[in-house]
PDB file of N, CA and C in Angstrom:
ATOM      1  N   ARG A  28      -2.613 -62.069 -14.512  1.00 33.00           N
ATOM      2  CA  ARG A  28      -2.178 -63.227 -13.761  1.00 33.00           C
ATOM      3  C   ARG A  28      -3.247 -64.312 -13.785  1.00 33.00           C
ATOM      4  N   LEU A  29      -4.487 -63.944 -13.594  1.00 32.00           N
ATOM      5  CA  LEU A  29      -5.571 -64.914 -13.624  1.00 32.00           C
ATOM      6  C   LEU A  29      -5.640 -65.620 -14.975  1.00 32.00           C
ATOM      7  N   HIS A  30      -5.408 -64.863 -16.045  1.00 34.00           N
ATOM      8  CA  HIS A  30      -5.436 -65.434 -17.388  1.00 34.00           C
ATOM      9  C   HIS A  30      -4.383 -66.528 -17.539  1.00 34.00           C
ATOM     10  N   SER A  31      -3.142 -66.299 -17.080  1.00 33.00           N
ATOM     11  CA  SER A  31      -2.083 -67.289 -17.228  1.00 33.00           C
ATOM     12  C   SER A  31      -2.350 -68.527 -16.365  1.00 33.00           C
ATOM     13  N   ILE A  32      -2.963 -68.362 -15.181  1.00 32.00           N
ATOM     14  CA  ILE A  32      -3.313 -69.508 -14.346  1.00 32.00           C
ATOM     15  C   ILE A  32      -4.388 -70.342 -15.039  1.00 32.00           C
ATOM     16  N   PHE A  33      -5.360 -69.685 -15.668  1.00 34.00           N
ATOM     17  CA  PHE A  33      -6.400 -70.392 -16.417  1.00 34.00           C
ATOM     18  C   PHE A  33      -5.790 -71.209 -17.551  1.00 34.00           C
ATOM     19  N   GLN A  34      -4.857 -70.620 -18.289  1.00 36.00           N
ATOM     20  CA  GLN A  34      -4.192 -71.346 -19.370  1.00 36.00           C
ATOM     21  C   GLN A  34      -3.434 -72.546 -18.827  1.00 36.00           C
ATOM     22  N   LEU A  35      -2.769 -72.399 -17.689  1.00 35.00           N
ATOM     23  CA  LEU A  35      -2.050 -73.503 -17.074  1.00 35.00           C
ATOM     24  C   LEU A  35      -3.018 -74.620 -16.706  1.00 35.00           C
ATOM     25  N   GLY A  36      -4.172 -74.268 -16.163  1.00 35.00           N
ATOM     26  CA  GLY A  36      -5.184 -75.266 -15.820  1.00 35.00           C
ATOM     27  C   GLY A  36      -5.678 -76.026 -17.034  1.00 35.00           C
ATOM     28  N   ILE A  37      -5.885 -75.324 -18.132  1.00 35.00           N
ATOM     29  CA  ILE A  37      -6.294 -75.970 -19.381  1.00 35.00           C
ATOM     30  C   ILE A  37      -5.211 -76.961 -19.812  1.00 35.00           C
ATOM     31  N   PHE A  38      -3.946 -76.575 -19.739  1.00 38.00           N
ATOM     32  CA  PHE A  38      -2.839 -77.446 -20.118  1.00 38.00           C
ATOM     33  C   PHE A  38      -2.815 -78.686 -19.224  1.00 38.00           C
ATOM     34  N   ILE A  39      -2.955 -78.498 -17.911  1.00 38.00           N
ATOM     35  CA  ILE A  39      -2.923 -79.633 -16.992  1.00 38.00           C
ATOM     36  C   ILE A  39      -4.113 -80.560 -17.243  1.00 38.00           C
ATOM     37  N   ALA A  40      -5.259 -80.010 -17.507  1.00 37.00           N
ATOM     38  CA  ALA A  40      -6.458 -80.822 -17.686  1.00 37.00           C
ATOM     39  C   ALA A  40      -6.465 -81.582 -19.006  1.00 37.00           C
ATOM     40  N   PHE A  41      -5.961 -80.966 -20.051  1.00 39.00           N
ATOM     41  CA  PHE A  41      -6.087 -81.562 -21.374  1.00 39.00           C
ATOM     42  C   PHE A  41      -4.771 -81.933 -22.031  1.00 39.00           C
ATOM     43  N   GLY A  42      -3.653 -81.534 -21.465  1.00 42.00           N
ATOM     44  CA  GLY A  42      -2.355 -81.738 -22.107  1.00 42.00           C
ATOM     45  C   GLY A  42      -2.039 -83.178 -22.426  1.00 42.00           C
ATOM     46  N   LYS A  43      -2.222 -84.085 -21.479  1.00 47.00           N
ATOM     47  CA  LYS A  43      -1.879 -85.488 -21.716  1.00 47.00           C
ATOM     48  C   LYS A  43      -2.802 -86.127 -22.745  1.00 47.00           C
ATOM     49  N   ARG A  44      -4.052 -85.780 -22.708  1.00 49.00           N
ATOM     50  CA  ARG A  44      -4.998 -86.386 -23.642  1.00 49.00           C
ATOM     51  C   ARG A  44      -4.687 -86.003 -25.082  1.00 49.00           C
ATOM     52  N   ASN A  45      -4.177 -84.815 -25.305  1.00 47.00           N
ATOM     53  CA  ASN A  45      -3.901 -84.336 -26.655  1.00 47.00           C
ATOM     54  C   ASN A  45      -2.469 -84.608 -27.107  1.00 47.00           C
ATOM     55  N   LYS A  46      -1.667 -85.203 -26.252  1.00 53.00           N
ATOM     56  CA  LYS A  46      -0.272 -85.440 -26.598  1.00 53.00           C
ATOM     57  C   LYS A  46      -0.174 -86.529 -27.667  1.00 53.00           C
ATOM     58  N   LYS A  47       0.533 -86.230 -28.739  1.00 63.00           N
ATOM     59  CA  LYS A  47       0.684 -87.162 -29.846  1.00 63.00           C
ATOM     60  C   LYS A  47       1.975 -87.949 -29.669  1.00 63.00           C
ATOM     61  N   MET A  48       1.882 -89.263 -29.816  1.00 71.00           N
ATOM     62  CA  MET A  48       3.070 -90.104 -29.783  1.00 71.00           C
ATOM     63  C   MET A  48       3.363 -90.578 -31.200  1.00 71.00           C
ATOM     64  N   ALA A  49       4.550 -91.052 -31.403  1.00 88.00           N
ATOM     65  CA  ALA A  49       5.012 -91.410 -32.735  1.00 88.00           C
ATOM     66  C   ALA A  49       4.515 -92.779 -33.191  1.00 88.00           C
ATOM     67  N   THR A  50       4.454 -92.922 -34.507  1.00 92.00           N
ATOM     68  CA  THR A  50       4.258 -94.221 -35.144  1.00 92.00           C
ATOM     69  C   THR A  50       5.642 -94.678 -35.584  1.00 92.00           C
ATOM     70  N   ILE A  51       6.060 -95.847 -35.103  1.00 92.00           N
ATOM     71  CA  ILE A  51       7.442 -96.296 -35.296  1.00 92.00           C
ATOM     72  C   ILE A  51       7.474 -97.711 -35.848  1.00 92.00           C
ATOM     73  N   ILE A  52       8.357 -97.943 -36.807  1.00 92.00           N
ATOM     74  CA  ILE A  52       8.697 -99.296 -37.229  1.00 92.00           C
ATOM     75  C   ILE A  52       9.973 -99.663 -36.476  1.00 92.00           C
ATOM     76  N   ASN A  53       9.881-100.722 -35.663  1.00 92.00           N
ATOM     77  CA  ASN A  53      11.015-101.200 -34.867  1.00 92.00           C
ATOM     78  C   ASN A  53      11.599-102.432 -35.543  1.00 92.00           C
ATOM     79  N   ILE A  54      12.916-102.453 -35.713  1.00 90.00           N
ATOM     80  CA  ILE A  54      13.590-103.568 -36.388  1.00 90.00           C
ATOM     81  C   ILE A  54      14.604-104.194 -35.447  1.00 90.00           C
ATOM     82  N   GLU A  55      14.566-105.517 -35.341  1.00 88.00           N
ATOM     83  CA  GLU A  55      15.495-106.268 -34.504  1.00 88.00           C
ATOM     84  C   GLU A  55      16.197-107.319 -35.370  1.00 88.00           C
ATOM     85  N   THR A  56      17.498-107.188 -35.512  1.00 86.00           N
ATOM     86  CA  THR A  56      18.266-108.140 -36.324  1.00 86.00           C
ATOM     87  C   THR A  56      19.543-108.595 -35.629  1.00 86.00           C
ATOM     88  N   SER A  57      19.690-108.320 -34.343  1.00 85.00           N
ATOM     89  CA  SER A  57      20.958-108.624 -33.667  1.00 85.00           C
ATOM     90  C   SER A  57      21.043-110.062 -33.166  1.00 85.00           C
ATOM     91  N   THR A  58      19.987-110.839 -33.355  1.00 86.00           N
ATOM     92  CA  THR A  58      20.006-112.244 -32.954  1.00 86.00           C
ATOM     93  C   THR A  58      19.652-113.108 -34.155  1.00 86.00           C
ATOM     94  N   SER A  59      19.476-114.390 -33.926  1.00 88.00           N
ATOM     95  CA  SER A  59      19.098-115.280 -35.027  1.00 88.00           C
ATOM     96  C   SER A  59      17.654-115.066 -35.459  1.00 88.00           C
ATOM     97  N   VAL A  60      16.858-114.397 -34.632  1.00 89.00           N
ATOM     98  CA  VAL A  60      15.469-114.078 -34.982  1.00 89.00           C
ATOM     99  C   VAL A  60      15.426-112.680 -35.582  1.00 89.00           C
ATOM    100  N   CYS A  61      14.783-112.574 -36.726  1.00 90.00           N
ATOM    101  CA  CYS A  61      14.583-111.268 -37.357  1.00 90.00           C
ATOM    102  C   CYS A  61      13.141-110.854 -37.092  1.00 90.00           C
ATOM    103  N   SER A  62      12.956-109.640 -36.586  1.00 91.00           N
ATOM    104  CA  SER A  62      11.593-109.181 -36.339  1.00 91.00           C
ATOM    105  C   SER A  62      11.460-107.707 -36.675  1.00 91.00           C
ATOM    106  N   ALA A  63      10.234-107.332 -36.994  1.00 92.00           N
ATOM    107  CA  ALA A  63       9.901-105.935 -37.269  1.00 92.00           C
ATOM    108  C   ALA A  63       8.494-105.704 -36.734  1.00 92.00           C
ATOM    109  N   THR A  64       8.298-104.549 -36.121  1.00 93.00           N
ATOM    110  CA  THR A  64       7.037-104.245 -35.459  1.00 93.00           C
ATOM    111  C   THR A  64       6.572-102.841 -35.826  1.00 93.00           C
ATOM    112  N   LEU A  65       5.284-102.692 -36.030  1.00 94.00           N
ATOM    113  CA  LEU A  65       4.667-101.387 -36.203  1.00 94.00           C
ATOM    114  C   LEU A  65       3.998-101.035 -34.885  1.00 94.00           C
ATOM    115  N   ALA A  66       4.391 -99.894 -34.299  1.00 92.00           N
ATOM    116  CA  ALA A  66       3.828 -99.473 -33.020  1.00 92.00           C
ATOM    117  C   ALA A  66       3.324 -98.036 -33.112  1.00 92.00           C
ATOM    118  N   LYS A  67       2.213 -97.766 -32.413  1.00 91.00           N
ATOM    119  CA  LYS A  67       1.622 -96.430 -32.360  1.00 91.00           C
ATOM    120  C   LYS A  67       1.212 -96.165 -30.927  1.00 91.00           C
ATOM    121  N   ASP A  68       1.640 -95.035 -30.394  1.00 86.00           N
ATOM    122  CA  ASP A  68       1.327 -94.668 -29.015  1.00 86.00           C
ATOM    123  C   ASP A  68       1.777 -95.743 -28.031  1.00 86.00           C
ATOM    124  N   GLY A  69       2.900 -96.403 -28.334  1.00 84.00           N
ATOM    125  CA  GLY A  69       3.437 -97.421 -27.457  1.00 84.00           C
ATOM    126  C   GLY A  69       2.717 -98.761 -27.536  1.00 84.00           C
ATOM    127  N   GLU A  70       1.767 -98.892 -28.443  1.00 89.00           N
ATOM    128  CA  GLU A  70       1.004-100.130 -28.597  1.00 89.00           C
ATOM    129  C   GLU A  70       1.414-100.822 -29.889  1.00 89.00           C
ATOM    130  N   ILE A  71       1.664-102.121 -29.824  1.00 92.00           N
ATOM    131  CA  ILE A  71       2.039-102.887 -31.015  1.00 92.00           C
ATOM    132  C   ILE A  71       0.796-103.120 -31.862  1.00 92.00           C
ATOM    133  N   LEU A  72       0.863-102.680 -33.117  1.00 95.00           N
ATOM    134  CA  LEU A  72      -0.245-102.882 -34.043  1.00 95.00           C
ATOM    135  C   LEU A  72      -0.048-104.125 -34.892  1.00 95.00           C
ATOM    136  N   LEU A  73       1.207-104.404 -35.251  1.00 96.00           N
ATOM    137  CA  LEU A  73       1.513-105.552 -36.102  1.00 96.00           C
ATOM    138  C   LEU A  73       2.948-105.981 -35.842  1.00 96.00           C
ATOM    139  N   ASN A  74       3.170-107.282 -35.738  1.00 95.00           N
ATOM    140  CA  ASN A  74       4.505-107.819 -35.486  1.00 95.00           C
ATOM    141  C   ASN A  74       4.801-108.912 -36.503  1.00 95.00           C
ATOM    142  N   LYS A  75       5.979-108.884 -37.070  1.00 95.00           N
ATOM    143  CA  LYS A  75       6.433-109.903 -38.019  1.00 95.00           C
ATOM    144  C   LYS A  75       7.720-110.519 -37.474  1.00 95.00           C
ATOM    145  N   GLU A  76       7.820-111.847 -37.489  1.00 94.00           N
ATOM    146  CA  GLU A  76       9.017-112.532 -36.995  1.00 94.00           C
ATOM    147  C   GLU A  76       9.390-113.676 -37.915  1.00 94.00           C
ATOM    148  N   ASN A  77      10.688-113.936 -37.977  1.00 93.00           N
ATOM    149  CA  ASN A  77      11.205-115.085 -38.708  1.00 93.00           C
ATOM    150  C   ASN A  77      12.221-115.777 -37.810  1.00 93.00           C
ATOM    151  N   HIS A  78      12.000-117.066 -37.555  1.00 92.00           N
ATOM    152  CA  HIS A  78      12.856-117.849 -36.665  1.00 92.00           C
ATOM    153  C   HIS A  78      13.712-118.850 -37.431  1.00 92.00           C
ATOM    154  N   GLU A  79      13.892-118.647 -38.716  1.00 90.00           N
ATOM    155  CA  GLU A  79      14.584-119.613 -39.559  1.00 90.00           C
ATOM    156  C   GLU A  79      16.070-119.324 -39.709  1.00 90.00           C
ATOM    157  N   GLY A  80      16.692-118.706 -38.730  1.00 84.00           N
ATOM    158  CA  GLY A  80      18.137-118.487 -38.766  1.00 84.00           C
ATOM    159  C   GLY A  80      18.540-117.187 -39.417  1.00 84.00           C
ATOM    160  N   GLN A  81      19.773-117.145 -39.841  1.00 84.00           N
ATOM    161  CA  GLN A  81      20.390-115.913 -40.346  1.00 84.00           C
ATOM    162  C   GLN A  81      20.026-115.641 -41.811  1.00 84.00           C
ATOM    163  N   ASN A  82      18.774-115.348 -42.053  1.00 86.00           N
ATOM    164  CA  ASN A  82      18.340-114.948 -43.404  1.00 86.00           C
ATOM    165  C   ASN A  82      17.640-113.591 -43.354  1.00 86.00           C
ATOM    166  N   HIS A  83      18.133-112.729 -42.494  1.00 89.00           N
ATOM    167  CA  HIS A  83      17.521-111.419 -42.280  1.00 89.00           C
ATOM    168  C   HIS A  83      17.410-110.610 -43.564  1.00 89.00           C
ATOM    169  N   SER A  84      18.427-110.687 -44.403  1.00 89.00           N
ATOM    170  CA  SER A  84      18.411-109.881 -45.631  1.00 89.00           C
ATOM    171  C   SER A  84      17.300-110.325 -46.578  1.00 89.00           C
ATOM    172  N   VAL A  85      16.844-111.546 -46.440  1.00 92.00           N
ATOM    173  CA  VAL A  85      15.772-112.056 -47.294  1.00 92.00           C
ATOM    174  C   VAL A  85      14.402-111.586 -46.793  1.00 92.00           C
ATOM    175  N   VAL A  86      14.187-111.577 -45.492  1.00 93.00           N
ATOM    176  CA  VAL A  86      12.847-111.309 -44.952  1.00 93.00           C
ATOM    177  C   VAL A  86      12.621-109.864 -44.515  1.00 93.00           C
ATOM    178  N   LEU A  87      13.685-109.135 -44.231  1.00 93.00           N
ATOM    179  CA  LEU A  87      13.510-107.794 -43.680  1.00 93.00           C
ATOM    180  C   LEU A  87      12.812-106.833 -44.644  1.00 93.00           C
ATOM    181  N   GLY A  88      13.187-106.841 -45.904  1.00 95.00           N
ATOM    182  CA  GLY A  88      12.546-105.973 -46.902  1.00 95.00           C
ATOM    183  C   GLY A  88      11.038-106.185 -46.981  1.00 95.00           C
ATOM    184  N   PRO A  89      10.596-107.440 -47.158  1.00 96.00           N
ATOM    185  CA  PRO A  89       9.145-107.692 -47.179  1.00 96.00           C
ATOM    186  C   PRO A  89       8.447-107.332 -45.863  1.00 96.00           C
ATOM    187  N   PHE A  90       9.115-107.541 -44.724  1.00 96.00           N
ATOM    188  CA  PHE A  90       8.529-107.159 -43.434  1.00 96.00           C
ATOM    189  C   PHE A  90       8.262-105.658 -43.390  1.00 96.00           C
ATOM    190  N   VAL A  91       9.267-104.868 -43.738  1.00 96.00           N
ATOM    191  CA  VAL A  91       9.132-103.412 -43.672  1.00 96.00           C
ATOM    192  C   VAL A  91       8.080-102.925 -44.668  1.00 96.00           C
ATOM    193  N   LYS A  92       8.040-103.532 -45.832  1.00 97.00           N
ATOM    194  CA  LYS A  92       7.027-103.155 -46.820  1.00 97.00           C
ATOM    195  C   LYS A  92       5.625-103.439 -46.281  1.00 97.00           C
ATOM    196  N   GLU A  93       5.428-104.597 -45.681  1.00 97.00           N
ATOM    197  CA  GLU A  93       4.116-104.949 -45.132  1.00 97.00           C
ATOM    198  C   GLU A  93       3.711-104.016 -43.991  1.00 97.00           C
ATOM    199  N   LEU A  94       4.671-103.681 -43.129  1.00 97.00           N
ATOM    200  CA  LEU A  94       4.373-102.768 -42.025  1.00 97.00           C
ATOM    201  C   LEU A  94       4.053-101.368 -42.530  1.00 97.00           C
ATOM    202  N   SER A  95       4.780-100.908 -43.539  1.00 97.00           N
ATOM    203  CA  SER A  95       4.508 -99.590 -44.131  1.00 97.00           C
ATOM    204  C   SER A  95       3.130 -99.547 -44.762  1.00 97.00           C
ATOM    205  N   GLU A  96       2.772-100.602 -45.457  1.00 97.00           N
ATOM    206  CA  GLU A  96       1.447-100.679 -46.075  1.00 97.00           C
ATOM    207  C   GLU A  96       0.348-100.743 -45.011  1.00 97.00           C
ATOM    208  N   ALA A  97       0.609-101.453 -43.908  1.00 97.00           N
ATOM    209  CA  ALA A  97      -0.363-101.528 -42.813  1.00 97.00           C
ATOM    210  C   ALA A  97      -0.574-100.153 -42.182  1.00 97.00           C
ATOM    211  N   ALA A  98       0.520 -99.410 -42.017  1.00 97.00           N
ATOM    212  CA  ALA A  98       0.402 -98.053 -41.469  1.00 97.00           C
ATOM    213  C   ALA A  98      -0.439 -97.188 -42.401  1.00 97.00           C
ATOM    214  N   ALA A  99      -0.139 -97.241 -43.696  1.00 97.00           N
ATOM    215  CA  ALA A  99      -0.877 -96.430 -44.672  1.00 97.00           C
ATOM    216  C   ALA A  99      -2.358 -96.804 -44.706  1.00 97.00           C
ATOM    217  N   SER A 100      -2.663 -98.087 -44.608  1.00 97.00           N
ATOM    218  CA  SER A 100      -4.070 -98.518 -44.651  1.00 97.00           C
ATOM    219  C   SER A 100      -4.846 -98.045 -43.423  1.00 97.00           C
ATOM    220  N   ARG A 101      -4.125 -97.739 -42.337  1.00 96.00           N
ATOM    221  CA  ARG A 101      -4.758 -97.211 -41.122  1.00 96.00           C
ATOM    222  C   ARG A 101      -4.734 -95.678 -41.095  1.00 96.00           C
ATOM    223  N   GLY A 102      -4.217 -95.092 -42.161  1.00 96.00           N
ATOM    224  CA  GLY A 102      -4.131 -93.635 -42.222  1.00 96.00           C
ATOM    225  C   GLY A 102      -3.013 -93.060 -41.371  1.00 96.00           C
ATOM    226  N   LEU A 103      -2.009 -93.880 -41.065  1.00 95.00           N
ATOM    227  CA  LEU A 103      -0.892 -93.445 -40.227  1.00 95.00           C
ATOM    228  C   LEU A 103       0.314 -93.094 -41.066  1.00 95.00           C
ATOM    229  N   LYS A 104       1.079 -92.123 -40.603  1.00 93.00           N
ATOM    230  CA  LYS A 104       2.350 -91.753 -41.207  1.00 93.00           C
ATOM    231  C   LYS A 104       3.447 -92.277 -40.285  1.00 93.00           C
ATOM    232  N   VAL A 105       4.393 -93.027 -40.844  1.00 93.00           N
ATOM    233  CA  VAL A 105       5.499 -93.536 -40.031  1.00 93.00           C
ATOM    234  C   VAL A 105       6.425 -92.368 -39.707  1.00 93.00           C
ATOM    235  N   ASP A 106       6.616 -92.121 -38.405  1.00 91.00           N
ATOM    236  CA  ASP A 106       7.441 -91.008 -37.949  1.00 91.00           C
ATOM    237  C   ASP A 106       8.916 -91.371 -37.815  1.00 91.00           C
ATOM    238  N   ALA A 107       9.199 -92.654 -37.572  1.00 90.00           N
ATOM    239  CA  ALA A 107      10.593 -93.050 -37.330  1.00 90.00           C
ATOM    240  C   ALA A 107      10.755 -94.547 -37.552  1.00 90.00           C
ATOM    241  N   VAL A 108      12.007 -94.920 -37.767  1.00 91.00           N
ATOM    242  CA  VAL A 108      12.393 -96.325 -37.828  1.00 91.00           C
ATOM    243  C   VAL A 108      13.473 -96.514 -36.773  1.00 91.00           C
ATOM    244  N   ALA A 109      13.261 -97.461 -35.888  1.00 89.00           N
ATOM    245  CA  ALA A 109      14.223 -97.748 -34.828  1.00 89.00           C
ATOM    246  C   ALA A 109      14.866 -99.100 -35.099  1.00 89.00           C
ATOM    247  N   VAL A 110      16.190 -99.134 -35.087  1.00 87.00           N
ATOM    248  CA  VAL A 110      16.927-100.359 -35.367  1.00 87.00           C
ATOM    249  C   VAL A 110      17.812-100.698 -34.188  1.00 87.00           C
ATOM    250  N   ASP A 111      17.648-101.926 -33.668  1.00 80.00           N
ATOM    251  CA  ASP A 111      18.499-102.374 -32.578  1.00 80.00           C
ATOM    252  C   ASP A 111      19.873-102.682 -33.153  1.00 80.00           C
ATOM    253  N   ARG A 112      20.888-102.385 -32.369  1.00 71.00           N
ATOM    254  CA  ARG A 112      22.227-102.697 -32.856  1.00 71.00           C
ATOM    255  C   ARG A 112      22.804-103.827 -32.039  1.00 71.00           C
ATOM    256  N   LYS A 113      23.708-104.545 -32.648  1.00 66.00           N
ATOM    257  CA  LYS A 113      24.324-105.690 -31.985  1.00 66.00           C
ATOM    258  C   LYS A 113      25.093-105.221 -30.774  1.00 66.00           C
ATOM    259  N   SER A 114      24.855-105.882 -29.645  1.00 59.00           N
ATOM    260  CA  SER A 114      25.576-105.504 -28.427  1.00 59.00           C
ATOM    261  C   SER A 114      27.005-106.034 -28.486  1.00 59.00           C
ATOM    262  N   THR A 115      27.904-105.323 -27.794  1.00 53.00           N
ATOM    263  CA  THR A 115      29.306-105.742 -27.823  1.00 53.00           C
ATOM    264  C   THR A 115      29.729-106.312 -26.500  1.00 53.00           C
TER     265      THR A 115
END
């Protein structure tokens, strides 16, 4: 019993510090602004935006490529891509 309580204490003391969060590329295309963001541990590392109207198909590919390259240059692996969908 003492052993399991000790393990629980170790988990409580160190669990949050060792918790790994995802590296995510977030994509927003549901408005006239196209944006893509690289985030790690809930912190924005790089943000790309285009405010020139409905030309998302032109800028989105280069945005994602730049964010992927930025992740790789930091030694990060992209865990997920999140895409906002148009609200109804």
